[in-house]
Coordinates of C-alpha atoms in Angstrom, one line a residue:
X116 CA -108.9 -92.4 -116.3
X117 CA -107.5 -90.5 -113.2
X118 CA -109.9 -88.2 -111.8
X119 CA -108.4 -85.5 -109.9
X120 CA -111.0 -84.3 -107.1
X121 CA -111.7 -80.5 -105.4
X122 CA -108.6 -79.5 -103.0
X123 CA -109.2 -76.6 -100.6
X124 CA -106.8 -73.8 -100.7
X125 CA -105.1 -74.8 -97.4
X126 CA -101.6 -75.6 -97.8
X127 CA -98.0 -75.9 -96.0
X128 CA -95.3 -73.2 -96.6
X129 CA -95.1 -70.1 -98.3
X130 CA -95.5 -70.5 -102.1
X131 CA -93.9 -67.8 -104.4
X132 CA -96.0 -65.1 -106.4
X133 CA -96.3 -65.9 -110.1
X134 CA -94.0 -63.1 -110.8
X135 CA -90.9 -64.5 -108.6
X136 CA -92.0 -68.2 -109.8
X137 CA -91.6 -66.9 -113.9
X138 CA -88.6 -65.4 -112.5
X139 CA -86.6 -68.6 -111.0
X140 CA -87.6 -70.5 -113.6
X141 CA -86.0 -67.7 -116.2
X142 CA -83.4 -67.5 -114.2
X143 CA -82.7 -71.4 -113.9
X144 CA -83.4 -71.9 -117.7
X145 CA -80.6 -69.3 -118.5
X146 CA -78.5 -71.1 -115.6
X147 CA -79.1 -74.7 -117.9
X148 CA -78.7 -73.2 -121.1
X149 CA -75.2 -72.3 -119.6
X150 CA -74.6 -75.4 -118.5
X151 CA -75.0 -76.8 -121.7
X152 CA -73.1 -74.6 -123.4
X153 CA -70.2 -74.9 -121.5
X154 CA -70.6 -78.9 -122.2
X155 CA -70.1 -78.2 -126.1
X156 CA -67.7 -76.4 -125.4
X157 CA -65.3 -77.8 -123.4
X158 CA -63.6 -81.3 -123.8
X159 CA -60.7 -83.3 -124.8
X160 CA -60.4 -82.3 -128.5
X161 CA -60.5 -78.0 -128.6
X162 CA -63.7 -76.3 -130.4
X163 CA -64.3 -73.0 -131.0
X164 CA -68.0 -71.3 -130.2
X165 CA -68.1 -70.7 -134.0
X166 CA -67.3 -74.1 -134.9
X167 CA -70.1 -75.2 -132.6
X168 CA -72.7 -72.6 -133.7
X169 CA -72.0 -73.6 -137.5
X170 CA -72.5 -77.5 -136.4
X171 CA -75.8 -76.7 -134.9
X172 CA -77.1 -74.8 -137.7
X173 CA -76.2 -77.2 -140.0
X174 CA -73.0 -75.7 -142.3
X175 CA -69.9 -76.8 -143.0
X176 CA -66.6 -77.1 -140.5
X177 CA -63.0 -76.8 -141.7
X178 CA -62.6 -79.9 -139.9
X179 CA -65.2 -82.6 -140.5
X180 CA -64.3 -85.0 -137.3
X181 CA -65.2 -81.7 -135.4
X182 CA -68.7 -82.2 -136.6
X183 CA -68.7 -85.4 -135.3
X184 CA -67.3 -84.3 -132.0
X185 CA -70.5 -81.7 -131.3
X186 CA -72.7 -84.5 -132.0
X187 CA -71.2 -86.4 -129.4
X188 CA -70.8 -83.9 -126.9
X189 CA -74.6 -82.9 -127.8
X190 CA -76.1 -86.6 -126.9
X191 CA -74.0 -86.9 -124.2
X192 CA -74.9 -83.2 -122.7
X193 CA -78.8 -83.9 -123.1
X194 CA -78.2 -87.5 -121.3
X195 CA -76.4 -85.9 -118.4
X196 CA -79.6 -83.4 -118.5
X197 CA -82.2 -85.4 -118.9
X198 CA -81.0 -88.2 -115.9
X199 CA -80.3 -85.3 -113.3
X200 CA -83.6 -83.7 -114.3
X201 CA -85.2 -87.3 -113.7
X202 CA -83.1 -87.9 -110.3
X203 CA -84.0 -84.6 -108.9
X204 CA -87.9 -84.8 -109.6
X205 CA -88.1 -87.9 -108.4
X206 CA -86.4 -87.1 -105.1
X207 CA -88.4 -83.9 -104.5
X208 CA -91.3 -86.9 -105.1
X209 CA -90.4 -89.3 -102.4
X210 CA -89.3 -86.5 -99.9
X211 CA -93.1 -85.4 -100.1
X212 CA -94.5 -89.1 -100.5
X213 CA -92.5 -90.5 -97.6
X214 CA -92.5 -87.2 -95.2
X215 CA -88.9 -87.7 -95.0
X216 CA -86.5 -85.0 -95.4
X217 CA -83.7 -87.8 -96.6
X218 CA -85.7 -89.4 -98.7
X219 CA -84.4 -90.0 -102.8
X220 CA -84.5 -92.1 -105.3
X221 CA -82.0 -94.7 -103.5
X222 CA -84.3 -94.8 -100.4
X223 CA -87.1 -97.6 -101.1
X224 CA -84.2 -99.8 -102.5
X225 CA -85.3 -99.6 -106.2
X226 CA -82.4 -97.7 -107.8
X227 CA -80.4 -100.9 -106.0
X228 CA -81.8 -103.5 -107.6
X229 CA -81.1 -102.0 -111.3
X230 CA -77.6 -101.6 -109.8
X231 CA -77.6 -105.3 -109.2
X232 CA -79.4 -106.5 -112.5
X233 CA -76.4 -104.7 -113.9
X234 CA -74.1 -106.3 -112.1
X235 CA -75.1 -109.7 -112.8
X236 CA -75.5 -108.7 -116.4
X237 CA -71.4 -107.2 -116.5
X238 CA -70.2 -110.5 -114.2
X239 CA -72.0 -112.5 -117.1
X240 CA -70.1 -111.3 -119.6
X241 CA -73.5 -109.5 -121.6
X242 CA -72.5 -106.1 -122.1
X243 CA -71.4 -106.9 -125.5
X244 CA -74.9 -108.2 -126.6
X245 CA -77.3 -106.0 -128.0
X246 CA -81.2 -105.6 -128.6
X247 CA -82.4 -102.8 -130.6
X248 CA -79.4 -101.0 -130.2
X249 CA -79.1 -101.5 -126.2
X250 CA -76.6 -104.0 -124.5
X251 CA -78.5 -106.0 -122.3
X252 CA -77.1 -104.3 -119.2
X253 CA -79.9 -101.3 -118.9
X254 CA -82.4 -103.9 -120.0
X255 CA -80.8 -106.0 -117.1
X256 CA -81.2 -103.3 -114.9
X257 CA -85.0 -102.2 -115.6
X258 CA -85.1 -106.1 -114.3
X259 CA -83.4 -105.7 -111.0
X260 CA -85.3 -102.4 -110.4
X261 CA -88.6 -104.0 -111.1
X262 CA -88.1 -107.1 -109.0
X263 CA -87.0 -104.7 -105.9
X264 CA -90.1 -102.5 -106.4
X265 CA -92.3 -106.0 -106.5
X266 CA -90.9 -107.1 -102.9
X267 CA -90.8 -103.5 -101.5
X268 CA -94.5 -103.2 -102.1
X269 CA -95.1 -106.6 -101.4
X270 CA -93.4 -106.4 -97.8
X271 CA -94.9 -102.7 -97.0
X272 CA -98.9 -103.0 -97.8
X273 CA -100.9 -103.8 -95.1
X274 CA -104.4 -106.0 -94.8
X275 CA -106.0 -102.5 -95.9
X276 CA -103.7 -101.8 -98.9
X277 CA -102.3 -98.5 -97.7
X278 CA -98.7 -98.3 -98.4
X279 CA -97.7 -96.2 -95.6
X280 CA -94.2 -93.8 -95.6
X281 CA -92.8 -95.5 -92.4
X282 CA -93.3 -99.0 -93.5
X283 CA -91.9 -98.3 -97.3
X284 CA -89.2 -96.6 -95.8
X285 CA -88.0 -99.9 -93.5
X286 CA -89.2 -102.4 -96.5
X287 CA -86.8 -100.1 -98.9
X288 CA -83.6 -100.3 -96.5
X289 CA -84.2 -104.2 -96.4
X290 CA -84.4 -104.8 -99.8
X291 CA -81.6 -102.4 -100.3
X292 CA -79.0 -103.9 -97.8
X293 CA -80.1 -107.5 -99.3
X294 CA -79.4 -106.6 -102.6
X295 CA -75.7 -104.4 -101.9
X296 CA -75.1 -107.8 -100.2
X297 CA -75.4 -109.7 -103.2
X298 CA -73.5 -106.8 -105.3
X299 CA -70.7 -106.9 -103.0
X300 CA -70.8 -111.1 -103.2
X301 CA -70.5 -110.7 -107.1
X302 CA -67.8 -108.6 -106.8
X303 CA -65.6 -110.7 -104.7
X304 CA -66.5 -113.7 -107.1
X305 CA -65.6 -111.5 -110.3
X306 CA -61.9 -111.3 -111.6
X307 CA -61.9 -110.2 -115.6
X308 CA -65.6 -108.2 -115.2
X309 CA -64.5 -106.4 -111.5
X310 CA -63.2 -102.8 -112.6
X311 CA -66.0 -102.8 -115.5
X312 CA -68.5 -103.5 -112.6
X313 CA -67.0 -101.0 -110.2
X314 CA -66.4 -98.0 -113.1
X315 CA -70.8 -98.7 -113.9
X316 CA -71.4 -98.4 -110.3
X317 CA -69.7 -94.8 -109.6
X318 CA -71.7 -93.5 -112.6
X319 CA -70.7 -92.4 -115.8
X320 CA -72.2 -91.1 -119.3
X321 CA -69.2 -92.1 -121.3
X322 CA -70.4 -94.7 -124.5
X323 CA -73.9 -93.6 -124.4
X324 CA -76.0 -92.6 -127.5
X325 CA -79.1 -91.7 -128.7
X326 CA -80.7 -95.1 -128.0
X327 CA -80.2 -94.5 -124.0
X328 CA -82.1 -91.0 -124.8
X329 CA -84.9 -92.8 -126.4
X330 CA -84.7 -95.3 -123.6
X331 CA -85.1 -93.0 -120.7
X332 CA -87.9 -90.8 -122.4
X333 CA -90.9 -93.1 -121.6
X334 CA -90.4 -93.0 -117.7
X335 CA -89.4 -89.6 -117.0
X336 CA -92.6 -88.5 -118.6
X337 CA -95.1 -89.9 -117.2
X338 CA -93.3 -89.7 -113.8
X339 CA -93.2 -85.7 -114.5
X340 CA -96.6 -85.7 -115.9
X341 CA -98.6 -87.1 -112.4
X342 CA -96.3 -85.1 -110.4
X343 CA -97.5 -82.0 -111.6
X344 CA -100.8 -82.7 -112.4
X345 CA -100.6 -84.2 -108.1
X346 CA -98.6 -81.1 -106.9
X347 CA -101.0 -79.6 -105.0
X348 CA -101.7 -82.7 -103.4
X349 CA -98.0 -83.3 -102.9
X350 CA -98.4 -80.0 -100.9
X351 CA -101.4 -81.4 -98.6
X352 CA -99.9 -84.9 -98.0
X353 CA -96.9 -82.7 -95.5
X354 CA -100.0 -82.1 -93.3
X355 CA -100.3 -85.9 -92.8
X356 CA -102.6 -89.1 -94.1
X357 CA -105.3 -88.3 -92.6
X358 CA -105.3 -84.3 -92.9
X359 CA -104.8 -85.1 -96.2
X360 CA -108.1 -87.5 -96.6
X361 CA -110.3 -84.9 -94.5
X362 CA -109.4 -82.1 -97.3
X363 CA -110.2 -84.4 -100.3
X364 CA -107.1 -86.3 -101.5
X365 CA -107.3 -90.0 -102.2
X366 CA -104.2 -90.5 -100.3
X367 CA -103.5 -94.4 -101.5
X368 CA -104.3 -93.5 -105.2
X369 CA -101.7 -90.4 -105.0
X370 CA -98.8 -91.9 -103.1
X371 CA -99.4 -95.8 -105.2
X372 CA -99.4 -94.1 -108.6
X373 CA -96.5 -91.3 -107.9
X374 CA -94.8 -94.2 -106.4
X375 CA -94.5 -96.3 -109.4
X376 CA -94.1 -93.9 -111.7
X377 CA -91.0 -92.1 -109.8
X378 CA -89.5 -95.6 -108.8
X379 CA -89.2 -96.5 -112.8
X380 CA -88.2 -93.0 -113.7
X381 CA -85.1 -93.3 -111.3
X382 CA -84.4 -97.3 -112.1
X383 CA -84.3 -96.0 -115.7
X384 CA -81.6 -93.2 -114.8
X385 CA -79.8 -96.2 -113.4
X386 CA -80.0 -98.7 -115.9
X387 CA -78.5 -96.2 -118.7
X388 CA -75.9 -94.3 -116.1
X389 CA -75.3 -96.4 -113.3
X390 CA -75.4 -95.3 -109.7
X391 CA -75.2 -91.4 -109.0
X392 CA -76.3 -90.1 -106.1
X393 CA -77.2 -87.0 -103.8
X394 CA -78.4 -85.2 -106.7
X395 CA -82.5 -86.2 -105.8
X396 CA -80.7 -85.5 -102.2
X397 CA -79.4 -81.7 -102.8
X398 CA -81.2 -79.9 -105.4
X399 CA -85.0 -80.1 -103.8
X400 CA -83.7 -78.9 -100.7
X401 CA -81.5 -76.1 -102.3
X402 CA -85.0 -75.2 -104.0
X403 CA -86.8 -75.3 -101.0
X404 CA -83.8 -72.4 -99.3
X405 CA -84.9 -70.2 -102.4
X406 CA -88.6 -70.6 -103.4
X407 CA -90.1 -72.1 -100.3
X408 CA -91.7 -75.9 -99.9
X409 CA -94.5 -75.3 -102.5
X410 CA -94.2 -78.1 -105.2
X411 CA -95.6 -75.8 -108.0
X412 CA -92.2 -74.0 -108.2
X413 CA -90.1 -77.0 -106.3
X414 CA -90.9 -79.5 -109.2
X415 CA -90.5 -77.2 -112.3
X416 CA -86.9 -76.0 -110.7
X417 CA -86.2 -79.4 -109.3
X418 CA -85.8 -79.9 -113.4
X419 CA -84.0 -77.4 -114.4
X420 CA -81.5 -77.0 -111.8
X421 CA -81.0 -81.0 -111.6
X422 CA -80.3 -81.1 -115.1
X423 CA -77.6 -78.2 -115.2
X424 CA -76.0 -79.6 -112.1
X425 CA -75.7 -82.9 -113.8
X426 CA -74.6 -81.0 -117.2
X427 CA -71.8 -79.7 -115.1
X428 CA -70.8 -82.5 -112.9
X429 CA -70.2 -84.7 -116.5
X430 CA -68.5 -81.5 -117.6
X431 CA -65.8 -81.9 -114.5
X432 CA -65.6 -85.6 -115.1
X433 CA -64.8 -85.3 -118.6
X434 CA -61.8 -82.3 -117.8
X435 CA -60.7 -82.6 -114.1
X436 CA -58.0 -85.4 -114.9
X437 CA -54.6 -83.4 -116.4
X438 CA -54.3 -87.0 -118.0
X439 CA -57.4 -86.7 -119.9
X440 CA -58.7 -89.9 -118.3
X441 CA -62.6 -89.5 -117.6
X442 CA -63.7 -89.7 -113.6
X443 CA -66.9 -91.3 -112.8
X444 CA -69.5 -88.7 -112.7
X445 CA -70.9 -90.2 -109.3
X446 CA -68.0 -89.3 -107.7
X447 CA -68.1 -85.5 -109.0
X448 CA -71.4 -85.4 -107.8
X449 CA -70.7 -87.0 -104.0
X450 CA -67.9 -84.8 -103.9
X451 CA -70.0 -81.8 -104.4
X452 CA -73.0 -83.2 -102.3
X453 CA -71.3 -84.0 -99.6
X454 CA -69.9 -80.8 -98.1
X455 CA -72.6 -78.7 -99.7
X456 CA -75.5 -81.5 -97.5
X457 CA -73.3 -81.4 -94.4
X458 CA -73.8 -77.2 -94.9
X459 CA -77.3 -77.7 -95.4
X460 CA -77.1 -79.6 -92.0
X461 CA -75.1 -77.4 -89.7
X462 CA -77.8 -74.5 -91.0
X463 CA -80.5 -76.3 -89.8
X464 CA -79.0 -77.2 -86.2
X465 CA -78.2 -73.6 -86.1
X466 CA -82.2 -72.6 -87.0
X467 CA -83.1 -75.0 -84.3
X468 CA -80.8 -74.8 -81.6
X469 CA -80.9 -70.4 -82.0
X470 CA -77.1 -69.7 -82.5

């Protein structure tokens, strides 16, 4: 059982009162709920808010493949939520774990290797065979992500068993340019399987049911559990290792355990959605802007705000097209990222440099 020891009240940053914290996270559950009921309610097929209200109460719709439709839209809305929570969370995690600013759940290599158990699953031709419910490409991926984890820890810990943020960092971007290596290898060698790898790689929630809800549920818990019952912790650990171990925290037990949990939560996003990045990127520093660095309101509004951004992002993908052809949702997200990170950049050369 973990045992969670006496912190002292010192701490980095500025947290919010408990008045302005209830408030952002009001104000970000009304911004989600939003989110998610624009996602009903826009798509391909037309459907009224009354249609949609009657659907989720359980009455009856002049047009029965409507009902179908919400259902649909409804799985595939708390999919989009529930990965962009999990990529958000787990990159306001490693930006804490690793000290690093840039830090997400593509930096220690692990959300690579599900991308490349994927790939070897789609070049194999085993997307059509299923297990419980599930092709064999997520499990595929779970795989890939657990083999990358296995070397990054096994290259990073020392003779004393710390795992320490510079070394994961380094054993993360070998693993990682190993592994895109051996991505881009298969996808010279493939011919029939190429755009069905490529489409999985850019992201995408299109074909997903309840079984990739189910799938996802066991690691985003756990990985949200230890990271708020560690967020005071999270909060020392910016002072540095040792700071850290002089006010109480059992540094190697914190970072090993918030490690593994975090790294499976974002393989799993992988495995079900393929790669999507610079949500775990954005969002915790977009938090930070608002409430401060204090991980008692950065990981609760990580959440929310990660899953309404992703809500919306699938939204765009679904409608953007006048074709009605369906965009990956990676590249909605990158798109929106990219400019909005590069912002986030030139503000901070500004704050330094005093323009």
């Amino acid at each position: 059982m973990l045992h969670r020891e006496p912190i002292k009240s010192q701490r980095p940053g500025n947290p919010p009162g408990k008045s302005r914290l209830v408030s952002l996270i009001t104000g970000s559950l009304i911004l989600l709920l939003a989110a998610a009921w624009i996602s009903l309610l826009l798509g391909r097929y037309p459907a009224s808010a009354r249609d949609i209200l009657a659907v989720l109460a359980g009455g009856q719709v002049t047009d029965p493949l409507l009902s179908d439709i919400v259902k649909i839209r409804l799985t595939r809305m708390a999919l989009a939520g529930m990965v962009g929570a999990t990529l958000a969370l787990t990159g306001a995690v490693f930006q804490a774990l690793l000290r690093n600013p840039l830090a997400e759940p593509f930096t220690l290599g692990v959300s690579t290797g599900a991308a490349f158990g994927a790939t070897v699953s789609l070049y194999l031709g085993l997307s059509a065979t299923t297990i419980y419910g599930l092709t064999l490409v997520p499990l595929s991926a779970m795989a890939g992500a657990g083999l990358s984890l296995a070397l990054v820890l096994a290259l990073s810990r020392g003779e004393s068993g710390f795992l320490r943020p510079a070394t994961l960092i380094l054993a993360g971007m070998v693993v990682s340019s190993f592994l895109s290596a051996l991505i881009s290898l298969i996808k010279s060698l493939a011919d029939e399987t190429l755009s069905s790898i490529v489409f999985w790689l850019l992201g995408s929630f299109s074909n997903r049911g309840e079984g990739h809800l189910i799938f996802l549920l066991p690691y985003l818990l756990p990985a949200l559990a230890l990271a708020l019952f560690w967020y005071r912790e999270l909060d020392i650990l910016a002072l540095g290792d040792l700071e850290a171990q002089h006010l109480g925290v059992h540094v190697a037990r914190v970072r090993f355990w918030l490690l593994i949990s975090s790294c499976l939560a974002a393989a799993a996003t992988v495995a079900i959605s393929g790669v999507i990045g610079f949500v775990g990127l954005v969002i915790p520093h977009l938090i930070r802007l608002i409430s401060g660095p204090g991980h008692r309101s950065l990981l609760p509004l990580s959440l929310l705000l990660g899953a309404g951004l992703m809500i919306l992002a699938d939204v765009l993908a679904r409608i953007i097209l006048p074709t009605g052809e369906e965009l990956p949702v990676g590249v909605i997200t990158s798109l929106l990222g990219g400019p909005f990170f590069a912002w986030l950049l030139y503000r901070r050369r500004r704050e330094i440099e005093g323009w």
